[in-house]
CSV table of C-alpha atoms in Angstrom, one decimal:
chain,number,residue,atom,x,y,z
T,1,MET,CA,17.7,23.9,7.7
T,2,LEU,CA,17.7,23.0,4.0
T,3,PHE,CA,20.5,20.9,2.5
T,4,ASN,CA,20.6,23.5,-0.3
T,5,SER,CA,21.3,26.5,2.0
T,6,PHE,CA,24.6,28.2,2.7
T,7,ILE,CA,24.1,27.9,6.5
T,8,PHE,CA,23.8,24.2,6.1
T,9,LEU,CA,27.0,24.0,4.0
T,10,GLY,CA,28.7,26.1,6.7
T,11,LEU,CA,27.6,23.7,9.4
T,12,VAL,CA,28.9,20.7,7.4
T,13,PHE,CA,32.2,22.5,6.8
T,14,LEU,CA,32.7,23.4,10.5
T,15,THR,CA,31.7,19.9,11.6
T,16,PHE,CA,34.1,18.3,9.1
T,17,ILE,CA,37.0,20.4,10.3
T,18,LEU,CA,36.4,19.6,14.0
T,19,TYR,CA,35.6,16.0,13.3
T,20,TYR,CA,39.0,15.2,11.8
T,21,LEU,CA,41.2,17.3,14.0
T,22,PRO,CA,43.6,14.8,15.6
T,23,PHE,CA,43.3,16.1,19.1
T,24,LEU,CA,39.5,15.9,19.0
T,25,SER,CA,39.3,12.4,17.5
T,26,LYS,CA,38.0,10.8,20.7
T,27,PHE,CA,35.0,13.2,20.5
T,28,GLN,CA,34.0,12.4,17.0
T,29,ILE,CA,30.6,11.0,17.9
T,30,SER,CA,29.9,13.9,20.3
T,31,ILE,CA,30.8,16.4,17.5
T,32,LEU,CA,28.3,14.8,15.1
T,33,ILE,CA,25.6,14.7,17.8
T,34,ILE,CA,26.0,18.4,18.6
T,35,SER,CA,25.9,19.3,14.9
T,36,SER,CA,22.8,17.1,14.4
T,37,LEU,CA,21.0,18.8,17.3
T,38,VAL,CA,21.9,22.2,15.9
T,39,PHE,CA,20.6,21.1,12.5
T,40,TYR,CA,17.3,19.7,13.9
T,41,ALA,CA,16.8,22.7,16.2
T,42,PHE,CA,17.4,25.4,13.6
T,43,ASN,CA,13.7,26.0,12.7
T,44,GLN,CA,11.8,24.7,15.7
T,45,PRO,CA,14.2,24.4,18.8
T,46,ILE,CA,11.4,23.2,21.1
T,47,LEU,CA,11.0,20.0,19.1
T,48,VAL,CA,14.5,18.9,20.0
T,49,LEU,CA,12.9,17.9,23.3
T,50,LEU,CA,10.6,15.5,21.5
T,51,LEU,CA,13.6,14.0,19.6
T,52,LEU,CA,15.5,13.6,22.9
T,53,PHE,CA,12.4,12.0,24.5
T,54,SER,CA,12.0,9.6,21.6
T,55,VAL,CA,15.7,8.7,21.9
T,56,SER,CA,15.4,8.2,25.6
T,57,ILE,CA,12.7,5.6,25.1
T,58,ASN,CA,15.0,3.6,22.8
T,59,ILE,CA,18.0,4.0,25.1
T,60,VAL,CA,16.2,2.6,28.1
T,61,SER,CA,14.2,-0.2,26.4
T,62,SER,CA,17.2,-1.4,24.4
T,63,TYR,CA,19.6,-1.3,27.4
T,64,PHE,CA,17.2,-3.3,29.6
T,65,ILE,CA,16.5,-5.8,26.9
T,66,VAL,CA,20.2,-6.7,27.1
T,67,TYR,CA,21.0,-6.2,30.8
T,68,GLY,CA,17.6,-6.5,32.5
T,69,LYS,CA,16.1,-9.7,33.8
T,70,ASP,CA,15.3,-12.3,31.1
T,71,LYS,CA,11.7,-12.7,32.1
T,72,TYR,CA,11.1,-9.0,31.4
T,73,LYS,CA,12.9,-8.7,28.1
T,74,LYS,CA,9.9,-9.2,25.9
T,75,ALA,CA,8.0,-6.6,28.0
T,76,TYR,CA,10.8,-4.1,27.5
T,77,ALA,CA,10.7,-4.8,23.7
T,78,ILE,CA,6.9,-4.4,23.5
T,79,ALA,CA,7.0,-1.2,25.6
T,80,GLY,CA,9.8,0.2,23.3
T,81,VAL,CA,7.8,-0.4,20.1
T,82,VAL,CA,4.5,0.7,21.6
T,83,LEU,CA,5.9,4.0,23.0
T,84,ASN,CA,7.7,4.7,19.7
T,85,LEU,CA,4.4,4.2,17.8
T,86,SER,CA,2.4,6.2,20.4
T,87,ILE,CA,4.6,9.3,19.8
T,88,LEU,CA,4.2,8.9,16.1
T,89,LEU,CA,0.4,8.5,16.3
T,90,PHE,CA,-0.1,11.4,18.7
T,91,PHE,CA,2.0,14.0,16.9
T,92,LYS,CA,1.5,12.9,13.3
T,93,TYR,CA,-2.1,11.6,13.2
T,94,SER,CA,-3.8,13.9,15.7
T,95,PRO,CA,-5.2,16.1,12.9
T,96,LEU,CA,-6.6,13.0,11.1
T,97,PHE,CA,-8.2,11.7,14.3
T,98,SER,CA,-9.7,15.2,14.8
T,99,LYS,CA,-11.2,15.4,11.4
T,100,THR,CA,-12.4,11.8,11.5
T,101,PHE,CA,-13.8,11.5,15.1
T,102,PHE,CA,-14.4,15.0,16.4
T,103,LYS,CA,-16.0,18.2,15.4
T,104,GLU,CA,-13.5,20.9,14.7
T,105,SER,CA,-15.4,23.3,16.9
T,106,SER,CA,-15.0,21.0,20.0
T,107,SER,CA,-12.1,21.6,22.4
T,108,ILE,CA,-10.6,18.2,21.8
T,109,GLY,CA,-11.0,18.4,18.0
T,110,GLU,CA,-9.3,21.9,18.0
T,111,PHE,CA,-6.5,20.7,20.2
T,112,LEU,CA,-5.8,17.7,18.0
T,113,LEU,CA,-6.1,19.7,14.8
T,114,ASN,CA,-3.4,22.2,16.0
T,115,MET,CA,-0.9,19.6,17.0
T,116,PRO,CA,2.5,20.5,15.5
T,117,LEU,CA,4.1,18.0,13.1
T,118,PRO,CA,7.7,17.4,14.2
T,119,ILE,CA,9.9,17.2,11.1
T,120,GLY,CA,11.4,13.8,10.4
T,121,ILE,CA,9.3,12.0,13.1
T,122,SER,CA,8.3,9.2,10.7
T,123,PHE,CA,11.9,8.5,9.9
T,124,PHE,CA,13.4,8.5,13.4
T,125,THR,CA,10.5,6.6,14.9
T,126,PHE,CA,11.0,3.7,12.5
T,127,GLN,CA,14.8,3.8,13.3
T,128,GLY,CA,13.9,3.5,17.0
T,129,ILE,CA,11.7,0.5,16.3
T,130,SER,CA,14.4,-1.2,14.3
T,131,LEU,CA,16.8,-0.7,17.2
T,132,VAL,CA,14.5,-2.3,19.8
T,133,VAL,CA,13.4,-5.2,17.5
T,134,ASP,CA,17.0,-6.0,16.3
T,135,ILE,CA,18.3,-6.1,19.8
T,136,TYR,CA,15.4,-8.2,21.1
T,137,LYS,CA,15.7,-10.7,18.3
T,138,GLU,CA,19.5,-10.7,18.5
T,139,LYS,CA,19.4,-11.8,14.9
T,140,TYR,CA,22.1,-9.6,13.4
T,141,PHE,CA,24.7,-9.1,16.1
T,142,ASN,CA,25.8,-10.1,19.5
T,143,ASN,CA,24.0,-7.7,21.8
T,144,LYS,CA,26.7,-7.2,24.3
T,145,ASP,CA,29.1,-6.3,21.5
T,146,ILE,CA,26.7,-3.6,20.3
T,147,VAL,CA,25.2,-2.4,23.6
T,148,PRO,CA,28.0,-1.4,26.0
T,149,LYS,CA,27.7,-2.0,29.7
T,150,SER,CA,28.2,1.7,30.3
T,151,PHE,CA,24.7,3.3,30.2
T,152,LEU,CA,26.2,6.7,29.3
T,153,LYS,CA,28.1,5.3,26.4
T,154,HIS,CA,25.1,3.4,25.2
T,155,SER,CA,23.0,6.6,25.4
T,156,GLU,CA,25.6,8.4,23.2
T,157,ARG,CA,25.5,5.7,20.6
T,158,VAL,CA,21.7,5.5,20.4
T,159,LEU,CA,21.4,9.3,20.2
T,160,PHE,CA,24.0,9.3,17.4
T,161,PHE,CA,22.2,6.5,15.6
T,162,LYS,CA,18.8,8.2,15.7
T,163,GLY,CA,20.0,11.8,15.3
T,164,PHE,CA,22.8,11.6,12.7
T,165,PHE,CA,21.9,14.7,10.6
T,166,PRO,CA,22.3,13.5,7.0
T,167,GLN,CA,19.3,11.1,7.4
T,168,LEU,CA,17.5,12.6,10.4
T,169,ILE,CA,14.8,14.6,8.4
T,170,SER,CA,14.0,12.5,5.4
T,171,GLY,CA,16.0,9.3,5.6
T,172,PRO,CA,17.0,7.0,4.2
T,173,ILE,CA,15.6,4.9,7.1
T,174,VAL,CA,18.7,3.5,8.6
T,175,LYS,CA,18.3,0.2,10.3
T,176,ALA,CA,20.2,-0.6,13.5
T,177,HIS,CA,21.8,-3.7,12.2
T,178,ASP,CA,23.2,-1.7,9.2
T,179,PHE,CA,24.5,1.3,11.1
T,180,ILE,CA,25.5,0.5,14.7
T,181,PRO,CA,28.3,-1.9,13.7
T,182,GLN,CA,29.9,1.0,11.8
T,183,ILE,CA,30.2,3.2,14.8
T,184,GLY,CA,33.9,3.8,15.6
T,185,LYS,CA,36.8,6.1,15.1
T,186,LYS,CA,37.2,7.4,11.5
T,187,GLN,CA,40.2,8.7,9.6
T,188,MET,CA,40.2,11.2,6.8
T,189,ASN,CA,42.1,8.8,4.5
T,190,GLN,CA,39.1,6.4,4.7
T,191,ILE,CA,36.8,8.9,2.9
T,192,LYS,CA,35.6,7.5,-0.4
T,193,TRP,CA,36.0,10.8,-2.2
T,194,GLU,CA,34.9,9.7,-5.7
T,195,SER,CA,31.7,8.2,-4.4
T,196,PHE,CA,31.2,11.3,-2.1
T,197,PHE,CA,31.4,13.7,-5.0
T,198,LYS,CA,29.3,11.6,-7.4
T,199,ASN,CA,26.5,11.3,-4.9
T,200,ILE,CA,26.6,14.9,-3.9
T,201,ILE,CA,26.7,16.3,-7.4
T,202,THR,CA,24.0,14.0,-8.7
T,203,GLY,CA,21.8,14.7,-5.6
T,204,TYR,CA,22.1,18.5,-5.8
T,205,PHE,CA,21.5,18.4,-9.5
T,206,LEU,CA,18.3,16.4,-9.2
T,207,LYS,CA,17.1,18.6,-6.4
T,208,MET,CA,18.2,22.1,-7.5
T,209,VAL,CA,18.1,21.9,-11.3
T,210,VAL,CA,15.4,19.3,-11.9
T,211,ALA,CA,12.9,19.3,-9.0
T,212,ASP,CA,13.2,23.0,-8.1
T,213,ASN,CA,12.6,24.1,-11.7
T,214,LEU,CA,9.8,21.7,-12.2
T,215,LYS,CA,7.9,22.8,-9.1
T,216,ASP,CA,7.2,26.2,-10.6
T,217,PHE,CA,5.2,24.4,-13.4
T,218,THR,CA,3.6,21.5,-11.5
T,219,PHE,CA,2.3,24.1,-9.0
T,220,TRP,CA,-0.6,24.5,-11.4
T,221,ILE,CA,-1.8,21.0,-10.5
T,222,ALA,CA,-3.2,22.6,-7.3
T,223,PHE,CA,-6.9,23.2,-7.1
T,224,PRO,CA,-8.6,25.2,-8.6
T,225,TYR,CA,-5.9,26.2,-11.1
T,226,PHE,CA,-5.9,22.9,-13.0
T,227,GLN,CA,-9.5,23.3,-14.0
T,228,GLY,CA,-8.7,25.8,-16.7
T,229,GLN,CA,-5.9,23.6,-18.2
T,230,SER,CA,-6.3,21.4,-21.3
T,231,SER,CA,-6.3,17.7,-21.1
T,232,ILE,CA,-2.8,17.4,-22.7
T,233,THR,CA,-1.5,20.1,-20.3
T,234,LEU,CA,-2.9,18.2,-17.3
T,235,LEU,CA,-1.2,15.0,-18.5
T,236,VAL,CA,2.1,16.7,-19.1
T,237,MET,CA,1.9,18.4,-15.6
T,238,LEU,CA,1.2,15.1,-14.0
T,239,PHE,CA,4.1,13.5,-15.8
T,240,GLY,CA,6.3,16.5,-14.6
T,241,TYR,CA,5.2,15.9,-11.0
T,242,SER,CA,6.1,12.2,-11.3
T,243,ILE,CA,9.6,13.3,-12.4
T,244,GLN,CA,9.7,16.0,-9.8
T,245,ILE,CA,8.9,13.8,-6.8
T,246,PHE,CA,11.6,11.3,-7.9
T,247,ALA,CA,14.2,14.0,-8.5
T,248,ASP,CA,13.4,15.6,-5.2
T,249,PHE,CA,13.5,12.6,-3.0
T,250,ALA,CA,16.2,10.7,-4.8
T,251,GLY,CA,18.2,13.9,-4.8
T,252,TYR,CA,17.8,14.2,-1.0
T,253,SER,CA,18.8,10.5,-0.5
T,254,LEU,CA,21.9,10.9,-2.6
T,255,ILE,CA,23.0,14.0,-0.7
T,256,ALA,CA,22.4,12.2,2.6
T,257,ILE,CA,24.4,9.1,1.4
T,258,GLY,CA,27.2,11.4,0.2
T,259,LEU,CA,27.4,13.4,3.4
T,260,ALA,CA,27.5,10.2,5.5
T,261,LYS,CA,30.5,9.0,3.4
T,262,LEU,CA,32.2,12.3,4.3
T,263,PHE,CA,32.2,11.2,8.0
T,264,GLY,CA,33.0,7.6,7.3
T,265,TYR,CA,29.6,6.0,7.3
T,266,ASP,CA,27.8,4.0,4.6
T,267,PHE,CA,24.0,4.2,3.9
T,268,ASN,CA,22.3,1.7,1.6
T,269,ASP,CA,21.0,3.0,-1.7
T,270,ASN,CA,17.4,4.4,-1.4
T,271,PHE,CA,16.6,4.5,-5.1
T,272,ASN,CA,17.6,2.2,-7.9
T,273,PHE,CA,16.2,3.7,-11.2
T,274,PRO,CA,12.6,2.9,-10.3
T,275,TYR,CA,11.1,4.3,-13.5
T,276,ILE,CA,12.5,1.5,-15.6
T,277,SER,CA,10.3,-1.0,-13.7
T,278,THR,CA,8.2,-3.5,-15.6
T,279,SER,CA,6.3,-4.8,-12.6
T,280,PHE,CA,4.9,-3.3,-9.4
T,281,LYS,CA,7.0,-5.7,-7.4
T,282,GLU,CA,10.1,-4.4,-9.2
T,283,PHE,CA,9.1,-0.8,-8.6
T,284,TRP,CA,9.0,-1.4,-4.9
T,285,LYS,CA,12.4,-2.9,-4.9
T,286,ARG,CA,13.7,0.2,-6.6
T,287,TRP,CA,11.6,3.0,-5.0
T,288,HIS,CA,12.3,4.3,-1.4
T,289,ILE,CA,14.2,1.0,-0.8
T,290,SER,CA,14.8,1.8,2.9
T,291,LEU,CA,11.0,2.1,3.6
T,292,SER,CA,10.1,-1.0,1.5
T,293,THR,CA,12.8,-3.2,3.1
T,294,PHE,CA,11.7,-1.9,6.6
T,295,LEU,CA,8.1,-2.8,5.9
T,296,MET,CA,9.3,-6.2,4.6
T,297,GLU,CA,11.5,-7.0,7.6
T,298,TYR,CA,9.4,-5.6,10.4
T,299,LEU,CA,5.8,-6.0,9.1
T,300,TYR,CA,5.3,-8.2,6.1
T,301,ILE,CA,7.4,-11.1,7.3
T,302,PRO,CA,6.1,-11.0,10.9
T,303,LEU,CA,2.5,-11.1,9.4
T,304,GLY,CA,3.5,-14.3,7.7
T,305,GLY,CA,4.7,-13.0,4.4
T,306,ASN,CA,3.9,-15.4,1.6
T,307,LYS,CA,4.3,-18.5,3.8
T,308,LYS,CA,0.6,-18.9,4.9
T,309,GLY,CA,-1.1,-19.4,1.6
T,310,LYS,CA,-2.1,-17.2,-1.3
T,311,ILE,CA,-5.1,-15.5,0.2
T,312,ARG,CA,-3.1,-14.6,3.3
T,313,THR,CA,-0.3,-13.3,1.1
T,314,TYR,CA,-2.7,-10.9,-0.7
T,315,ILE,CA,-4.1,-9.7,2.6
T,316,ASN,CA,-0.6,-9.1,4.0
T,317,LEU,CA,0.3,-7.1,0.9
T,318,MET,CA,-2.8,-4.9,1.3
T,319,ILE,CA,-2.2,-4.4,5.0
T,320,VAL,CA,1.5,-3.5,4.5
T,321,MET,CA,0.9,-1.1,1.7
T,322,PHE,CA,-2.1,0.5,3.5
T,323,LEU,CA,0.0,1.2,6.5
T,324,GLY,CA,2.9,2.2,4.3
T,325,GLY,CA,0.7,4.7,2.6
T,326,LEU,CA,-0.6,6.0,5.9
T,327,TRP,CA,3.0,6.4,7.1
T,328,HIS,CA,3.4,9.1,4.5
T,329,GLY,CA,0.9,11.5,6.0
T,330,ALA,CA,-2.1,12.2,8.2
T,331,ALA,CA,-4.7,12.1,5.5
T,332,TRP,CA,-6.9,9.2,4.1
T,333,SER,CA,-5.6,10.0,0.6
T,334,TYR,CA,-2.2,8.5,1.6
T,335,ALA,CA,-3.9,5.4,2.9
T,336,ILE,CA,-5.9,5.2,-0.4
T,337,TRP,CA,-2.6,5.6,-2.3
T,338,GLY,CA,-1.0,2.8,-0.4
T,339,SER,CA,-4.1,0.6,-0.9
T,340,PHE,CA,-4.0,1.2,-4.6
T,341,HIS,CA,-0.4,0.0,-4.6
T,342,GLY,CA,-1.3,-3.0,-2.4
T,343,LEU,CA,-4.1,-3.9,-4.7
T,344,ALA,CA,-1.8,-3.6,-7.7
T,345,LEU,CA,0.8,-5.9,-6.0
T,346,ALA,CA,-1.9,-8.4,-5.1
T,347,LEU,CA,-3.5,-8.5,-8.5
T,348,GLU,CA,-0.1,-8.8,-10.2
T,349,ARG,CA,0.8,-11.7,-8.0
T,350,PHE,CA,-2.6,-13.4,-8.6
T,351,PHE,CA,-2.4,-13.1,-12.4
T,352,SER,CA,1.3,-14.1,-12.6
T,353,ASP,CA,0.2,-17.4,-11.0
T,354,LYS,CA,-2.6,-17.8,-13.6
T,355,ILE,CA,-1.2,-16.3,-16.8
T,356,ILE,CA,2.2,-16.8,-18.3
T,357,VAL,CA,3.1,-14.1,-20.8
T,358,LYS,CA,6.1,-14.7,-23.1
T,359,THR,CA,8.8,-12.1,-22.3
T,360,THR,CA,9.7,-10.0,-25.3
T,361,GLN,CA,10.9,-6.4,-25.7
T,362,PHE,CA,7.4,-5.4,-26.7
T,363,THR,CA,5.7,-7.0,-23.7
T,364,LYS,CA,8.3,-5.5,-21.4
T,365,PHE,CA,7.6,-2.1,-22.9
T,366,ILE,CA,3.9,-2.5,-22.4
T,367,LYS,CA,4.4,-3.5,-18.8
T,368,PHE,CA,6.7,-0.5,-18.3
T,369,LEU,CA,4.0,1.8,-19.6
T,370,LEU,CA,1.4,0.2,-17.4
T,371,VAL,CA,3.5,0.5,-14.2
T,372,PHE,CA,4.7,4.0,-14.9
T,373,GLY,CA,1.3,5.2,-15.9
T,374,PHE,CA,-0.3,3.7,-12.7
T,375,VAL,CA,2.5,5.1,-10.5
T,376,THR,CA,2.2,8.6,-12.1
T,377,LEU,CA,-1.6,8.7,-11.8
T,378,ALA,CA,-1.4,7.6,-8.1
T,379,TRP,CA,1.0,10.6,-7.3
T,380,LEU,CA,-2.1,12.8,-7.7
T,381,LEU,CA,-3.0,11.6,-4.2
T,382,PHE,CA,0.2,13.2,-2.9
T,383,LYS,CA,-0.2,16.4,-4.8
T,384,LEU,CA,-3.9,16.7,-4.1
T,385,PRO,CA,-4.7,15.2,-0.6
T,386,ASN,CA,-8.4,16.1,-1.0
T,387,ILE,CA,-10.0,13.2,-2.8
T,388,GLU,CA,-12.6,15.4,-4.4
T,389,HIS,CA,-9.9,17.4,-6.1
T,390,VAL,CA,-8.3,14.2,-7.4
T,391,VAL,CA,-11.6,13.1,-8.9
T,392,GLU,CA,-12.0,16.6,-10.4
T,393,TYR,CA,-8.5,16.5,-11.9
T,394,ILE,CA,-9.2,13.2,-13.6
T,395,ARG,CA,-12.6,14.5,-14.8
T,396,CYS,CA,-10.8,17.5,-16.4
T,397,ILE,CA,-8.4,15.2,-18.2
T,398,PHE,CA,-11.3,13.5,-20.0
T,399,ASN,CA,-13.3,16.7,-20.5
T,400,ASN,CA,-10.8,19.5,-21.4
T,401,PHE,CA,-9.8,18.4,-24.9
T,402,ARG,CA,-11.2,21.6,-26.5
T,403,ILE,CA,-8.9,23.9,-24.4
T,404,GLY,CA,-5.7,24.8,-26.1
T,405,ILE,CA,-2.5,23.2,-24.8
T,406,ASP,CA,-0.2,25.5,-22.7
T,407,ILE,CA,2.9,25.2,-24.9
T,408,LYS,CA,5.2,27.1,-22.5
T,409,LYS,CA,4.4,24.7,-19.6
T,410,ALA,CA,4.7,21.6,-21.7
T,411,ILE,CA,8.1,22.7,-23.2
T,412,TYR,CA,9.6,23.6,-19.8
T,413,ILE,CA,8.3,20.4,-18.1
T,414,LEU,CA,9.7,18.2,-20.8
T,415,LEU,CA,13.0,20.1,-20.8
T,416,TYR,CA,13.5,19.8,-17.1
T,417,SER,CA,12.3,16.2,-17.1
T,418,SER,CA,14.8,15.1,-19.7
T,419,PRO,CA,17.7,14.7,-17.3
T,420,VAL,CA,15.8,12.1,-15.3
T,421,ILE,CA,14.8,10.3,-18.5
T,422,ALA,CA,18.5,10.4,-19.6
T,423,TYR,CA,19.5,9.3,-16.1
T,424,HIS,CA,17.4,6.1,-16.5
T,425,VAL,CA,18.4,5.5,-20.1
T,426,LEU,CA,22.1,5.8,-19.3
T,427,TYR,CA,21.7,3.2,-16.5
T,428,LEU,CA,20.2,0.8,-19.1
T,429,LEU,CA,23.0,1.5,-21.5
T,430,LYS,CA,25.7,1.0,-18.8
T,431,LYS,CA,24.6,-2.6,-18.5
T,432,ARG,CA,25.5,-3.3,-22.1
T,433,SER,CA,29.2,-4.0,-22.7
T,434,LYS,CA,29.4,-2.2,-26.0
T,435,TYR,CA,28.8,1.1,-24.3
T,436,GLU,CA,31.4,0.6,-21.5
T,437,SER,CA,33.9,2.9,-23.2
T,438,PHE,CA,31.5,5.8,-23.1
T,439,PHE,CA,31.3,5.8,-19.3
T,440,LYS,CA,35.1,6.2,-19.0
T,441,TYR,CA,34.3,9.9,-19.6
T,442,ASP,CA,31.5,10.2,-17.1
T,443,TYR,CA,33.4,13.0,-15.4
T,444,ILE,CA,32.3,15.2,-18.2
T,445,LEU,CA,28.7,14.6,-17.2
T,446,TYR,CA,29.4,15.5,-13.6
T,447,GLY,CA,31.1,18.6,-14.8
T,448,ILE,CA,28.0,19.6,-16.8
T,449,MET,CA,25.8,18.9,-13.8
T,450,LEU,CA,28.0,21.0,-11.5
T,451,PHE,CA,27.8,23.9,-14.0
T,452,LEU,CA,24.0,23.7,-14.2
T,453,ILE,CA,23.8,23.6,-10.4
T,454,ILE,CA,25.6,26.9,-10.3
T,455,PHE,CA,24.0,28.6,-13.2
T,456,ASN,CA,20.5,27.0,-13.7
T,457,SER,CA,19.1,26.1,-10.3
T,458,GLY,CA,15.5,26.8,-9.6
T,459,SER,CA,14.2,28.9,-6.7
T,460,SER,CA,15.0,27.1,-3.4
T,461,GLY,CA,12.2,25.0,-2.0
T,462,ALA,CA,11.8,22.5,0.8
T,463,PHE,CA,12.1,18.8,0.0
T,464,ILE,CA,8.7,17.2,-0.6
T,465,TYR,CA,9.4,14.4,1.9
T,466,PHE,CA,10.0,16.9,4.7
T,467,GLN,CA,6.2,16.8,5.3
T,468,PHE,CA,6.4,13.0,6.0
């Protein structure tokens, strides 16, 4: 069920009405759970059983970490994490294992290759891991305040935490210590309406006007269509895809954040204007923040972070980004993408220790171009999971100068990319006091965005991160 479909809007409207009816107030969590299961079951009802199985693992392991015998608590925590990862590995990476270790004609290879990919499995698996680890560490909250003695009530809370529909399919990855303390009765007068509308309008604008229009032109990046395009057109299309993937995923995240506010819950920001970054470290503090902070808290720091020497720090960065890349999809191209980012982070850290460059506007601009160029080129591994096609695309960039530029593609890509460029520029201007008065009239911008959503949306398409 797409966020930009009328049936989804109908589900949200009905849920909202029932959720805030006074005589149903004690059933608020149950209402959201039912809506979430309907949302998840809409396209593939059978996969709800997998979601419920995943939830049950976290219910049992987290409950017994708190109320089981002390000598078994570590075992419950390990079992919870291992089972969560086992489900993810089996359902998401079976095709990769098949292609890597088996012949497609073999019975095992064919079985693994045809394994269905449950939508959102990467996201709700990580949430389950955060629940088990947070409760085991008891770092963020008193467990008995968070995990009720009633097993039934605990089950309801865990199902709600993992299944809450705004973030169920594509995040943001909501960590247990951020979400569970918020669970409670909500009142309509607590809704942050201004924040809700701003997030929703910006999110739908980025998705429906920017990303959905751009996809019709970045489609030609696919093999073999790109081979007949000029070098300039190839670069413009790649730039457009970089803008598209940002608008698509940031748009989804903003819609999810806005919808959560409608029901009284706050999600952390998932994007913070990443395309103004002047370092790879800064980029990963601004891009897909819920994933980068998850990897930081639950993988990088447990590996030792930067506390065990420089060489170990570089290795840890490579491991984390390799696994972060592989998290995105069952293809080695994603692992290579993550490895490229890990190498960039490690080299940046190495040279920052050796070379001190005076910070000026010029050097910041050069760093921005370097980071944006690298990030944009790396997105090819998302658009073209076949490594040979990526190599061929780059070869065509260097060899197709004699082919004439496709003016129509270039104009439309630049036109629909311009709102994202303006989005980042306005953020930079907003930080300067002399432009503060301009932003008193930002409601005009939201009015324009709403108008364009209604009259200039592209053809509806699934969110790119649904595949992850």
